[in-house]
Amino acid sequence: MNTVLVGSYISNLRKKRGLTQAKLGEIIGVSDKAISKWENGDGLPDVAILQSLAVALNTSVDSILNGGPIKVRRLLMSLGNDEDIRYFKQGIIAVVSALIASLSIKNLVSYVILKDSIINMTFEYGDGLYPYEGSNPFSGYSIPFIIVLLMGFSYFVYVYFRKMLPDNGDIKHFRFFESVMVCIWLAPLIYIFFYEVRIDFIDPRLIFFIPTLIFILIVTLQVRKLMK
């Protein structure tokens, strides 16, 4: 049983009915600290007061224990709590960090390795010196922003689906999911290198799309699991 979802469901229903934690506690005979503990996901209501809590919130005992009437609604209602705000702030930090890192990588490749001729490379686009110039369709800052968008999307999907995992979930499956996330984050960087440097023995598009397709497949399976 996911105590975070149960607490989020209780909190949303309480606010919807215009009740404070103290008022709800007064109705069902518990302290406001107990209500706060439930809503923060640190515990569950006692069996003896579940029925009175369900009546006060105009719901059923099963809905409280399940964290919502159905899983899809449970997911939607879990959005907007304090935990999600924390995830949102972390997401902003992650995206900004990714932007700084990608711009640094772009500058390093363009002006250090290429300009100083540390290694001899033949580029598919550009004038042979600066791959981000000339006829390169990925000129300027498009590649760094593609990295940022992909990493930002991956991050938010990751944190939200991680919250949906049951407390006794399959650890092996979760580890595999985390491994795929690492592939998604690294794929654009590998893709840039193989795309800008002419290497005939491998198609650089495969490096980008294969882990992406695996990621989409896993997300689809997770959505189907939530819909059941």
mmCIF file with all atom_site columns, N, CA and C in Angstrom, residues 141-151:
data_model
loop_
_atom_site.group_PDB
_atom_site.id
_atom_site.type_symbol
_atom_site.label_atom_id
_atom_site.label_alt_id
_atom_site.label_comp_id
_atom_site.label_asym_id
_atom_site.label_entity_id
_atom_site.label_seq_id
_atom_site.pdbx_PDB_ins_code
_atom_site.Cartn_x
_atom_site.Cartn_y
_atom_site.Cartn_z
_atom_site.occupancy
_atom_site.B_iso_or_equiv
_atom_site.pdbx_formal_charge
_atom_site.auth_seq_id
_atom_site.auth_comp_id
_atom_site.auth_asym_id
_atom_site.auth_atom_id
_atom_site.pdbx_PDB_model_num
ATOM 1  N N  . TYR A 1 141 ? 23.131 26.432 -31.551 1.00 0.00 ? 141 TYR A N  1
ATOM 2  C CA . TYR A 1 141 ? 22.852 25.842 -30.247 1.00 0.00 ? 141 TYR A CA 1
ATOM 3  C C  . TYR A 1 141 ? 21.704 24.837 -30.300 1.00 0.00 ? 141 TYR A C  1
ATOM 4  N N  . SER A 1 142 ? 21.367 24.336 -31.481 1.00 0.00 ? 142 SER A N  1
ATOM 5  C CA . SER A 1 142 ? 20.242 23.407 -31.577 1.00 0.00 ? 142 SER A CA 1
ATOM 6  C C  . SER A 1 142 ? 20.538 22.101 -30.859 1.00 0.00 ? 142 SER A C  1
ATOM 7  N N  . ILE A 1 143 ? 21.751 21.569 -31.015 1.00 0.00 ? 143 ILE A N  1
ATOM 8  C CA . ILE A 1 143 ? 22.093 20.310 -30.365 1.00 0.00 ? 143 ILE A CA 1
ATOM 9  C C  . ILE A 1 143 ? 22.059 20.428 -28.843 1.00 0.00 ? 143 ILE A C  1
ATOM 10 N N  . PRO A 1 144 ? 22.665 21.462 -28.242 1.00 0.00 ? 144 PRO A N  1
ATOM 11 C CA . PRO A 1 144 ? 22.537 21.588 -26.785 1.00 0.00 ? 144 PRO A CA 1
ATOM 12 C C  . PRO A 1 144 ? 21.093 21.653 -26.308 1.00 0.00 ? 144 PRO A C  1
ATOM 13 N N  . PHE A 1 145 ? 20.231 22.363 -27.045 1.00 0.00 ? 145 PHE A N  1
ATOM 14 C CA . PHE A 1 145 ? 18.843 22.452 -26.609 1.00 0.00 ? 145 PHE A CA 1
ATOM 15 C C  . PHE A 1 145 ? 18.111 21.130 -26.795 1.00 0.00 ? 145 PHE A C  1
ATOM 16 N N  . ILE A 1 146 ? 18.479 20.349 -27.817 1.00 0.00 ? 146 ILE A N  1
ATOM 17 C CA . ILE A 1 146 ? 17.901 19.016 -27.965 1.00 0.00 ? 146 ILE A CA 1
ATOM 18 C C  . ILE A 1 146 ? 18.265 18.163 -26.760 1.00 0.00 ? 146 ILE A C  1
ATOM 19 N N  . ILE A 1 147 ? 19.515 18.277 -26.322 1.00 0.00 ? 147 ILE A N  1
ATOM 20 C CA . ILE A 1 147 ? 19.946 17.529 -25.138 1.00 0.00 ? 147 ILE A CA 1
ATOM 21 C C  . ILE A 1 147 ? 19.141 17.949 -23.915 1.00 0.00 ? 147 ILE A C  1
ATOM 22 N N  . VAL A 1 148 ? 18.968 19.246 -23.745 1.00 0.00 ? 148 VAL A N  1
ATOM 23 C CA . VAL A 1 148 ? 18.233 19.757 -22.588 1.00 0.00 ? 148 VAL A CA 1
ATOM 24 C C  . VAL A 1 148 ? 16.796 19.257 -22.597 1.00 0.00 ? 148 VAL A C  1
ATOM 25 N N  . LEU A 1 149 ? 16.137 19.337 -23.747 1.00 0.00 ? 149 LEU A N  1
ATOM 26 C CA . LEU A 1 149 ? 14.745 18.895 -23.836 1.00 0.00 ? 149 LEU A CA 1
ATOM 27 C C  . LEU A 1 149 ? 14.624 17.414 -23.521 1.00 0.00 ? 149 LEU A C  1
ATOM 28 N N  . LEU A 1 150 ? 15.513 16.609 -24.057 1.00 0.00 ? 150 LEU A N  1
ATOM 29 C CA . LEU A 1 150 ? 15.455 15.171 -23.823 1.00 0.00 ? 150 LEU A CA 1
ATOM 30 C C  . LEU A 1 150 ? 15.727 14.836 -22.366 1.00 0.00 ? 150 LEU A C  1
ATOM 31 N N  . MET A 1 151 ? 16.733 15.483 -21.785 1.00 0.00 ? 151 MET A N  1
ATOM 32 C CA . MET A 1 151 ? 17.056 15.207 -20.393 1.00 0.00 ? 151 MET A CA 1
ATOM 33 C C  . MET A 1 151 ? 15.951 15.689 -19.465 1.00 0.00 ? 151 MET A C  1
#
